[in-house]
C-alpha positions as MATLAB code, in Angstrom:
seq = 'XXXXXXXXXXXXXXXXXXXXXXXXXXXXXXXXXXXXXXXXXXXXXXXXXXXXXXXXXXXXXXXXXXXXXXXXXXXXXXXXXXXXXXXXXXXXXXXXXXXXXXXXXXXXXXXXXXXXXXXXXXXXXXXXXXXXXXXXXXXXXXXXXXXXXXXXXXXXXXXXXXXXXXXXXXXXXXXXXXXXXX';
ca = [
     145.990   18.229  152.187;
     142.943   16.196  151.421;
     140.879   18.598  153.529;
     141.835   21.490  151.219;
     140.799   19.656  148.062;
     136.971   19.875  148.587;
     137.314   23.544  149.561;
     139.312   24.296  146.392;
     136.741   22.495  144.256;
     133.977   24.468  145.931;
     135.715   27.807  145.289;
     136.515   26.859  141.692;
     132.954   25.641  141.135;
     131.478   28.859  142.514;
     133.836   30.964  140.411;
     132.939   29.021  137.278;
     129.229   29.355  138.106;
     129.476   33.114  138.588;
     131.441   33.462  135.367;
     128.749   31.483  133.513;
     125.974   33.673  134.937;
     127.901   36.847  134.092;
     128.558   35.633  130.555;
     124.948   34.597  130.017;
     123.674   37.913  131.369;
     126.058   39.838  129.159;
     125.079   37.856  126.076;
     121.382   38.212  126.930;
     121.743   41.963  127.414;
     123.659   42.290  124.154;
     120.977   40.300  122.312;
     118.223   42.402  123.868;
     120.068   45.541  122.786;
     120.248   44.243  119.203;
     116.554   43.266  119.191;
     115.441   46.635  120.492;
     114.264   49.009  117.816;
     115.229   52.631  118.122;
     112.656   54.514  120.175;
     111.842   58.169  119.666;
     112.915   60.480  122.436;
     110.354   60.797  125.231;
     109.505   64.302  124.057;
     108.153   62.816  120.811;
     106.512   59.730  122.269;
     104.531   61.465  125.030;
     102.020   64.206  124.355;
     100.825   66.412  127.166;
      97.576   68.297  126.907;
      96.060   71.058  128.975;
      92.886   70.364  130.913;
      90.632   72.955  132.481;
      90.762   72.418  136.237;
      87.576   71.574  138.083;
      87.702   74.827  140.082;
      87.830   76.938  136.919;
      85.186   74.785  135.240;
      82.899   75.192  138.250;
      83.428   78.976  138.343;
      82.617   79.215  134.634;
      79.484   77.087  134.932;
      78.232   78.968  137.986;
      78.852   82.360  136.356;
      76.916   81.277  133.250;
      74.044   79.967  135.359;
      74.004   83.161  137.470;
      73.902   85.335  134.321;
      70.928   83.356  133.008;
      69.072   83.481  136.318;
      69.565   87.254  136.522;
      67.582   87.485  133.285;
      64.923   85.044  134.453;
      66.096   82.198  132.203;
      66.026   78.552  133.295;
      69.009   76.837  131.710;
      71.518   74.060  132.079;
      75.251   74.708  131.759;
      77.818   72.106  130.728;
      81.596   72.361  130.680;
      83.152   69.669  128.488;
      86.885   68.933  128.151;
      88.831   68.304  124.954;
      88.164   64.576  125.189;
      84.410   65.150  125.275;
      84.085   64.339  128.975;
      81.813   66.384  131.218;
      83.818   68.390  133.757;
      80.835   70.210  135.308;
      77.093   70.128  134.704;
      74.733   72.541  136.469;
      71.023   72.239  135.836;
      69.209   75.341  136.981;
      65.947   75.200  138.894;
      63.086   74.766  136.464;
      65.295   73.966  133.447;
      63.584   71.658  130.979;
      64.604   68.050  130.391;
      66.033   68.812  126.932;
      68.418   71.486  128.244;
      71.032   69.062  129.578;
      71.625   67.351  126.238;
      71.552   70.676  124.419;
      74.154   72.219  126.747;
      76.467   69.206  126.503;
      76.283   69.038  122.714;
      76.895   72.786  122.326;
      79.930   72.612  124.637;
      81.244   69.558  122.760;
      80.801   71.317  119.414;
      82.565   74.469  120.629;
      85.595   72.592  121.977;
      85.752   70.251  118.979;
      85.899   73.050  116.431;
      87.480   75.744  118.630;
      84.798   78.271  117.700;
      81.519   79.554  119.119;
      78.637   77.429  117.928;
      76.858   80.470  116.468;
      79.764   80.957  114.032;
      79.706   77.274  113.102;
      75.962   77.264  112.430;
      76.564   79.066  109.146;
      78.592   76.099  107.870;
      75.897   73.621  108.812;
      73.452   74.891  106.188;
      72.563   73.436  102.831;
      71.444   70.224  101.265;
      73.373   66.996  101.543;
      75.976   66.046  104.121;
      77.406   68.848  106.257;
      79.209   69.193  109.550;
      75.823   68.967  111.258;
      75.953   65.226  110.545;
      78.838   64.655  112.966;
      77.469   62.708  115.957;
      77.222   64.572  119.247;
      77.361   68.047  117.749;
      74.754   70.795  117.854;
      75.081   73.865  115.679;
      72.901   76.287  117.574;
      74.166   79.349  119.411;
      75.100   78.719  123.024;
      78.554   77.107  123.012;
      81.907   78.853  123.407;
      85.401   77.357  123.459;
      87.879   77.822  126.312;
      91.365   78.259  124.837;
      94.839   77.860  126.318;
      98.244   77.597  124.676;
      96.787   78.279  121.247;
      94.092   75.607  121.264;
      90.665   74.785  122.642;
      90.853   72.824  125.905;
      87.190   72.957  126.940;
      83.789   74.169  125.861;
      81.048   75.906  127.804;
      77.542   75.157  126.594;
      74.236   76.615  127.710;
      70.841   75.266  126.764;
      67.342   76.408  127.640;
      66.969   80.109  126.874;
      64.469   81.012  124.153;
      67.283   81.781  121.690;
      70.800   80.655  120.937;
      71.953   84.267  121.207;
      70.917   84.353  124.866;
      72.457   80.944  125.548;
      75.717   82.132  124.022;
      75.607   85.373  126.000;
      75.402   83.317  129.212;
      78.186   80.962  128.075;
      80.366   84.010  127.367;
      79.702   85.206  130.937;
      81.119   81.891  132.115;
      84.183   82.375  129.958;
      84.746   85.871  131.356;
      84.583   84.475  134.897;
      87.728   82.418  134.351;
      89.560   85.029  132.294;
      92.341   84.341  129.842;
      94.057   81.002  130.423;
      97.681   80.407  129.544;
];
């Protein structure tokens, strides 16, 4: 009988220990549940945005560069995403050093405002502060937005032709190369 006594104590001790752990875990979980603030459903807490794929961005940039070269223009083409990051940058042979910054800023302006930069240039006129004072923007013709799902997701900017009208014509050729995006 004495041999069974240590075994019984061991079983009772283990049972009591497991019960204590289970109780503590349950109390801890209940407390954590009370401390937790209501969270919005995942559909409200996470926002998904569309991004122009690198293949489409490359096709657009190459088409714009090809259109400019067909007319003997030496330009740089930039495709910028909604966050302002460069997706593709193609500097044509003989393009001047200022063309890269011009193309990037035109693309950034087009995607930021969701309009061609030539249309925005009208609002950048006048004395005093205007939209032209926003850092990183350039309100000269040559930038067009790429839209999908009702909003601008990228901008195509061209810099280097003798006029903004030509730059914008080449940017529009890039837009046509990728077609309508949904």
